[in-house]
């Protein structure tokens, strides 16, 4: 087979795989848990985020052994299910599969999205982290439900973050990935949320702005962001 025909068939195969993924409506606000920042279990964080109105949460845990993370995620999923919150597991497709969580969020060095899709099936939500325009362009052809791009602004919640891409980088990514759902991450707060959405993000992911400070105020903080996002006048 010629090189061209081979590449052509590969492209068609990728498009067909992407077509089997059902379009999915994701909320504008995408909270991510952080046990060290809050001093709370992931289950407790889900409860407080859901009290404030969150309907979709990523469970992120970079410090526990896989067995401990599994048990934390199991407890968190019970709370999420009881409250109608969709739960995505960061990095670990195996834990998402074992628990039948709603999906997985993968980084550039995790299991490739195609492999995670084979493992979790068409109905799972699979997200993929990107940090450059080139990575985002490549990700638009993968069998994922959304692309995350970041850090858009300075962040203190991630160890060794990639260089900040800024609003210009975000605009370029938006232009490159067609209609793929785009989540902006890194340093998003009240003062830049409007510009972030205007630059082309469909959703905003946050840790610090929702979870830093008094844990008793998590629900109120998330409710305030939801209010901003629902009140279009604030954003236009
Ligand atoms: N991923 P905050 S930035 C988890 O660039 C994470 O992919 C990033 O936290 C990326 O809202 C980041 O506190 C941290 O800045 C986001």
Short mmCIF file of N, CA and C in Angstrom, two decimals, residues 4-105:
data_model
loop_
_atom_site.label_atom_id
_atom_site.label_comp_id
_atom_site.label_asym_id
_atom_site.label_seq_id
_atom_site.Cartn_x
_atom_site.Cartn_y
_atom_site.Cartn_z
N UNK A 4 0.70 7.35 0.90
CA UNK A 4 -0.43 8.28 0.93
C UNK A 4 -1.71 7.56 1.31
N UNK A 5 -1.94 6.36 0.68
CA UNK A 5 -3.19 5.62 0.94
C UNK A 5 -3.25 5.20 2.42
N UNK A 6 -2.10 4.81 2.90
CA UNK A 6 -2.02 4.38 4.29
C UNK A 6 -2.39 5.53 5.23
N UNK A 7 -1.80 6.73 4.97
CA UNK A 7 -2.10 7.90 5.81
C UNK A 7 -3.57 8.30 5.69
N UNK A 8 -4.11 8.19 4.44
CA UNK A 8 -5.49 8.56 4.18
C UNK A 8 -6.42 7.65 4.99
N UNK A 9 -6.13 6.34 4.95
CA UNK A 9 -6.99 5.40 5.68
C UNK A 9 -6.87 5.61 7.19
N UNK A 10 -5.67 5.98 7.61
CA UNK A 10 -5.48 6.24 9.04
C UNK A 10 -6.34 7.44 9.47
N UNK A 11 -6.35 8.49 8.61
CA UNK A 11 -7.15 9.68 8.93
C UNK A 11 -8.62 9.32 8.99
N UNK A 12 -9.09 8.52 8.00
CA UNK A 12 -10.51 8.14 8.00
C UNK A 12 -10.82 7.32 9.26
N UNK A 13 -9.92 6.41 9.61
CA UNK A 13 -10.15 5.59 10.81
C UNK A 13 -10.26 6.47 12.05
N UNK A 14 -9.38 7.49 12.14
CA UNK A 14 -9.43 8.38 13.32
C UNK A 14 -10.75 9.14 13.34
N UNK A 15 -11.21 9.59 12.14
CA UNK A 15 -12.48 10.34 12.10
C UNK A 15 -13.62 9.44 12.53
N UNK A 16 -13.58 8.16 12.09
CA UNK A 16 -14.66 7.24 12.44
C UNK A 16 -14.69 7.01 13.94
N UNK A 17 -13.51 6.85 14.53
CA UNK A 17 -13.45 6.65 15.99
C UNK A 17 -14.03 7.88 16.68
N UNK A 18 -13.67 9.09 16.18
CA UNK A 18 -14.19 10.30 16.82
C UNK A 18 -15.71 10.38 16.69
N UNK A 19 -16.27 9.86 15.55
CA UNK A 19 -17.71 9.93 15.33
C UNK A 19 -18.49 9.06 16.30
N UNK A 20 -17.84 7.99 16.81
CA UNK A 20 -18.57 7.11 17.73
C UNK A 20 -18.70 7.74 19.12
N UNK A 21 -17.97 8.84 19.36
CA UNK A 21 -18.05 9.48 20.67
C UNK A 21 -19.23 10.43 20.68
N UNK A 22 -20.14 10.17 21.59
CA UNK A 22 -21.37 10.97 21.64
C UNK A 22 -21.05 12.40 22.06
N UNK A 23 -21.68 13.39 21.40
CA UNK A 23 -21.48 14.77 21.85
C UNK A 23 -22.01 14.90 23.27
N UNK A 24 -21.34 15.69 24.05
CA UNK A 24 -21.63 15.68 25.47
C UNK A 24 -21.61 17.11 25.97
N UNK A 25 -22.61 17.43 26.76
CA UNK A 25 -22.65 18.80 27.29
C UNK A 25 -21.93 18.83 28.63
N UNK A 26 -20.88 19.61 28.68
CA UNK A 26 -20.13 19.75 29.93
C UNK A 26 -20.44 21.10 30.54
N UNK A 27 -20.48 21.17 31.88
CA UNK A 27 -20.77 22.47 32.50
C UNK A 27 -19.63 23.47 32.32
N UNK A 28 -19.95 24.74 32.51
CA UNK A 28 -18.94 25.80 32.35
C UNK A 28 -17.92 25.79 33.48
N UNK A 29 -18.34 25.28 34.64
CA UNK A 29 -17.43 25.27 35.78
C UNK A 29 -16.95 23.84 36.05
N UNK A 30 -15.64 23.70 36.13
CA UNK A 30 -15.02 22.38 36.25
C UNK A 30 -14.10 22.41 37.47
N UNK A 31 -14.63 22.04 38.65
CA UNK A 31 -13.81 22.04 39.86
C UNK A 31 -12.92 20.80 39.93
N UNK A 32 -11.75 20.98 40.53
CA UNK A 32 -10.79 19.88 40.71
C UNK A 32 -10.46 19.79 42.19
N UNK A 33 -10.46 18.57 42.73
CA UNK A 33 -10.20 18.43 44.17
C UNK A 33 -8.71 18.54 44.49
N UNK A 34 -8.43 18.93 45.74
CA UNK A 34 -7.04 18.99 46.22
C UNK A 34 -7.06 18.75 47.73
N UNK A 35 -6.64 17.54 48.13
CA UNK A 35 -6.76 17.15 49.54
C UNK A 35 -5.78 17.91 50.42
N UNK A 36 -4.58 18.20 49.90
CA UNK A 36 -3.59 18.93 50.72
C UNK A 36 -4.02 20.36 50.99
N UNK A 37 -4.55 20.99 49.94
CA UNK A 37 -4.96 22.39 50.06
C UNK A 37 -6.11 22.55 51.05
N UNK A 38 -7.04 21.60 51.01
CA UNK A 38 -8.25 21.75 51.83
C UNK A 38 -8.14 21.04 53.18
N UNK A 39 -7.27 20.03 53.27
CA UNK A 39 -7.25 19.19 54.47
C UNK A 39 -8.49 18.32 54.57
N UNK A 40 -9.21 18.16 53.46
CA UNK A 40 -10.45 17.36 53.46
C UNK A 40 -10.27 16.13 52.58
N UNK A 41 -11.01 15.06 52.89
CA UNK A 41 -11.02 13.89 52.01
C UNK A 41 -11.64 14.31 50.68
N UNK A 42 -11.42 13.51 49.66
CA UNK A 42 -12.04 13.82 48.36
C UNK A 42 -13.57 13.74 48.47
N UNK A 43 -14.06 12.76 49.26
CA UNK A 43 -15.51 12.62 49.42
C UNK A 43 -16.10 13.89 50.04
N UNK A 44 -15.42 14.40 51.07
CA UNK A 44 -15.90 15.61 51.74
C UNK A 44 -15.88 16.81 50.78
N UNK A 45 -14.85 16.86 49.94
CA UNK A 45 -14.79 17.96 48.96
C UNK A 45 -15.94 17.87 47.97
N UNK A 46 -16.24 16.63 47.51
CA UNK A 46 -17.37 16.46 46.58
C UNK A 46 -18.65 16.97 47.23
N UNK A 47 -18.84 16.63 48.51
CA UNK A 47 -20.06 17.04 49.21
C UNK A 47 -20.14 18.57 49.24
N UNK A 48 -19.02 19.23 49.57
CA UNK A 48 -19.08 20.71 49.69
C UNK A 48 -19.22 21.37 48.32
N UNK A 49 -18.53 20.81 47.33
CA UNK A 49 -18.66 21.38 45.98
C UNK A 49 -20.09 21.22 45.48
N UNK A 50 -20.67 20.05 45.76
CA UNK A 50 -22.04 19.82 45.31
C UNK A 50 -23.03 20.70 46.10
N UNK A 51 -22.74 20.95 47.37
CA UNK A 51 -23.59 21.89 48.15
C UNK A 51 -23.65 23.25 47.46
N UNK A 52 -22.55 23.65 46.84
CA UNK A 52 -22.50 24.95 46.17
C UNK A 52 -23.05 24.91 44.75
N UNK A 53 -23.39 23.71 44.25
CA UNK A 53 -24.02 23.60 42.93
C UNK A 53 -23.18 22.93 41.86
N UNK A 54 -22.00 22.41 42.20
CA UNK A 54 -21.18 21.73 41.18
C UNK A 54 -21.85 20.44 40.73
N UNK A 55 -21.76 20.15 39.45
CA UNK A 55 -22.39 18.94 38.92
C UNK A 55 -21.37 18.02 38.24
N UNK A 56 -20.12 18.47 38.23
CA UNK A 56 -19.08 17.74 37.49
C UNK A 56 -17.77 18.05 38.20
N UNK A 57 -17.03 17.01 38.63
CA UNK A 57 -15.81 17.26 39.39
C UNK A 57 -14.72 16.29 38.93
N UNK A 58 -13.50 16.81 38.88
CA UNK A 58 -12.35 15.93 38.65
C UNK A 58 -11.67 15.64 39.99
N UNK A 59 -11.42 14.36 40.24
CA UNK A 59 -10.71 13.94 41.44
C UNK A 59 -9.23 13.89 41.12
N UNK A 60 -8.46 14.77 41.78
CA UNK A 60 -7.02 14.83 41.47
C UNK A 60 -6.23 14.55 42.73
N UNK A 61 -5.34 13.55 42.65
CA UNK A 61 -4.57 13.14 43.82
C UNK A 61 -3.17 12.74 43.35
N UNK A 62 -2.18 13.55 43.74
CA UNK A 62 -0.82 13.31 43.25
C UNK A 62 0.08 12.72 44.34
N UNK A 63 -0.46 12.50 45.55
CA UNK A 63 0.43 12.13 46.66
C UNK A 63 0.13 10.77 47.28
N UNK A 64 -0.98 10.15 46.96
CA UNK A 64 -1.31 8.86 47.57
C UNK A 64 -0.87 7.71 46.69
N UNK A 65 -0.60 6.57 47.32
CA UNK A 65 -0.34 5.34 46.56
C UNK A 65 -1.64 4.94 45.84
N UNK A 66 -1.53 4.20 44.72
CA UNK A 66 -2.73 3.86 43.95
C UNK A 66 -3.83 3.19 44.79
N UNK A 67 -3.44 2.32 45.72
CA UNK A 67 -4.45 1.64 46.55
C UNK A 67 -5.23 2.62 47.41
N UNK A 68 -4.50 3.58 47.97
CA UNK A 68 -5.18 4.59 48.81
C UNK A 68 -6.05 5.50 47.96
N UNK A 69 -5.52 5.87 46.80
CA UNK A 69 -6.32 6.73 45.90
C UNK A 69 -7.60 5.99 45.49
N UNK A 70 -7.45 4.68 45.22
CA UNK A 70 -8.63 3.89 44.84
C UNK A 70 -9.71 3.98 45.93
N UNK A 71 -9.28 3.80 47.19
CA UNK A 71 -10.27 3.80 48.28
C UNK A 71 -10.88 5.20 48.47
N UNK A 72 -10.07 6.23 48.33
CA UNK A 72 -10.59 7.61 48.41
C UNK A 72 -11.60 7.86 47.28
N UNK A 73 -11.23 7.39 46.09
CA UNK A 73 -12.10 7.61 44.92
C UNK A 73 -13.41 6.84 45.08
N UNK A 74 -13.33 5.65 45.64
CA UNK A 74 -14.54 4.84 45.85
C UNK A 74 -15.51 5.58 46.78
N UNK A 75 -14.97 6.13 47.86
CA UNK A 75 -15.82 6.86 48.81
C UNK A 75 -16.38 8.12 48.15
N UNK A 76 -15.54 8.79 47.37
CA UNK A 76 -15.98 10.03 46.70
C UNK A 76 -17.08 9.72 45.67
N UNK A 77 -16.93 8.60 44.97
CA UNK A 77 -17.92 8.25 43.95
C UNK A 77 -19.29 7.97 44.57
N UNK A 78 -19.27 7.34 45.76
CA UNK A 78 -20.55 7.09 46.46
C UNK A 78 -21.29 8.40 46.71
N UNK A 79 -20.55 9.39 47.19
CA UNK A 79 -21.17 10.70 47.47
C UNK A 79 -21.62 11.34 46.15
N UNK A 80 -20.76 11.23 45.13
CA UNK A 80 -21.09 11.84 43.83
C UNK A 80 -22.37 11.22 43.26
N UNK A 81 -22.45 9.89 43.31
CA UNK A 81 -23.64 9.21 42.77
C UNK A 81 -24.90 9.64 43.53
N UNK A 82 -24.79 9.72 44.85
CA UNK A 82 -25.96 10.08 45.67
C UNK A 82 -26.45 11.49 45.35
N UNK A 83 -25.53 12.33 44.86
CA UNK A 83 -25.89 13.74 44.63
C UNK A 83 -25.99 14.10 43.15
N UNK A 84 -25.88 13.09 42.27
CA UNK A 84 -26.00 13.36 40.84
C UNK A 84 -24.85 14.15 40.25
N UNK A 85 -23.66 14.00 40.87
CA UNK A 85 -22.46 14.69 40.36
C UNK A 85 -21.67 13.71 39.49
N UNK A 86 -21.27 14.15 38.30
CA UNK A 86 -20.42 13.29 37.47
C UNK A 86 -18.96 13.42 37.93
N UNK A 87 -18.27 12.26 37.99
CA UNK A 87 -16.93 12.25 38.58
C UNK A 87 -15.91 11.68 37.59
N UNK A 88 -14.85 12.47 37.40
CA UNK A 88 -13.76 12.10 36.49
C UNK A 88 -12.51 11.85 37.33
N UNK A 89 -11.79 10.78 37.04
CA UNK A 89 -10.58 10.45 37.79
C UNK A 89 -9.35 10.99 37.04
N UNK A 90 -8.51 11.74 37.76
CA UNK A 90 -7.32 12.27 37.11
C UNK A 90 -6.27 11.17 36.94
N UNK A 91 -5.68 11.11 35.79
CA UNK A 91 -4.52 10.24 35.45
C UNK A 91 -4.83 8.74 35.32
N UNK A 92 -5.72 8.19 36.18
CA UNK A 92 -5.77 6.73 36.36
C UNK A 92 -6.99 6.10 35.67
N UNK A 93 -6.79 5.67 34.41
CA UNK A 93 -7.87 5.00 33.69
C UNK A 93 -8.23 3.68 34.40
N UNK A 94 -7.23 3.04 35.04
CA UNK A 94 -7.52 1.76 35.71
C UNK A 94 -8.50 1.97 36.88
N UNK A 95 -8.30 3.05 37.63
CA UNK A 95 -9.20 3.32 38.76
C UNK A 95 -10.59 3.72 38.23
N UNK A 96 -10.61 4.52 37.17
CA UNK A 96 -11.90 4.90 36.57
C UNK A 96 -12.66 3.66 36.11
N UNK A 97 -11.94 2.71 35.50
CA UNK A 97 -12.57 1.49 35.00
C UNK A 97 -13.06 0.63 36.16
N UNK A 98 -12.21 0.43 37.16
CA UNK A 98 -12.56 -0.44 38.28
C UNK A 98 -13.78 0.08 39.03
N UNK A 99 -13.89 1.42 39.13
CA UNK A 99 -15.00 2.01 39.90
C UNK A 99 -16.21 2.33 39.04
N UNK A 100 -16.07 2.20 37.72
CA UNK A 100 -17.10 2.66 36.78
C UNK A 100 -17.42 4.15 37.04
N UNK A 101 -16.37 4.92 37.19
CA UNK A 101 -16.54 6.37 37.32
C UNK A 101 -16.99 6.91 35.96
N UNK A 102 -17.33 8.18 35.89
CA UNK A 102 -17.84 8.73 34.62
C UNK A 102 -16.76 8.89 33.57
N UNK A 103 -15.50 8.92 34.01
CA UNK A 103 -14.45 9.03 33.01
C UNK A 103 -13.10 9.29 33.63
N UNK A 104 -12.17 9.67 32.77
CA UNK A 104 -10.79 9.89 33.21
C UNK A 104 -10.25 11.15 32.55
N UNK A 105 -9.39 11.84 33.29
CA UNK A 105 -8.67 12.97 32.70
C UNK A 105 -7.20 12.58 32.57
#
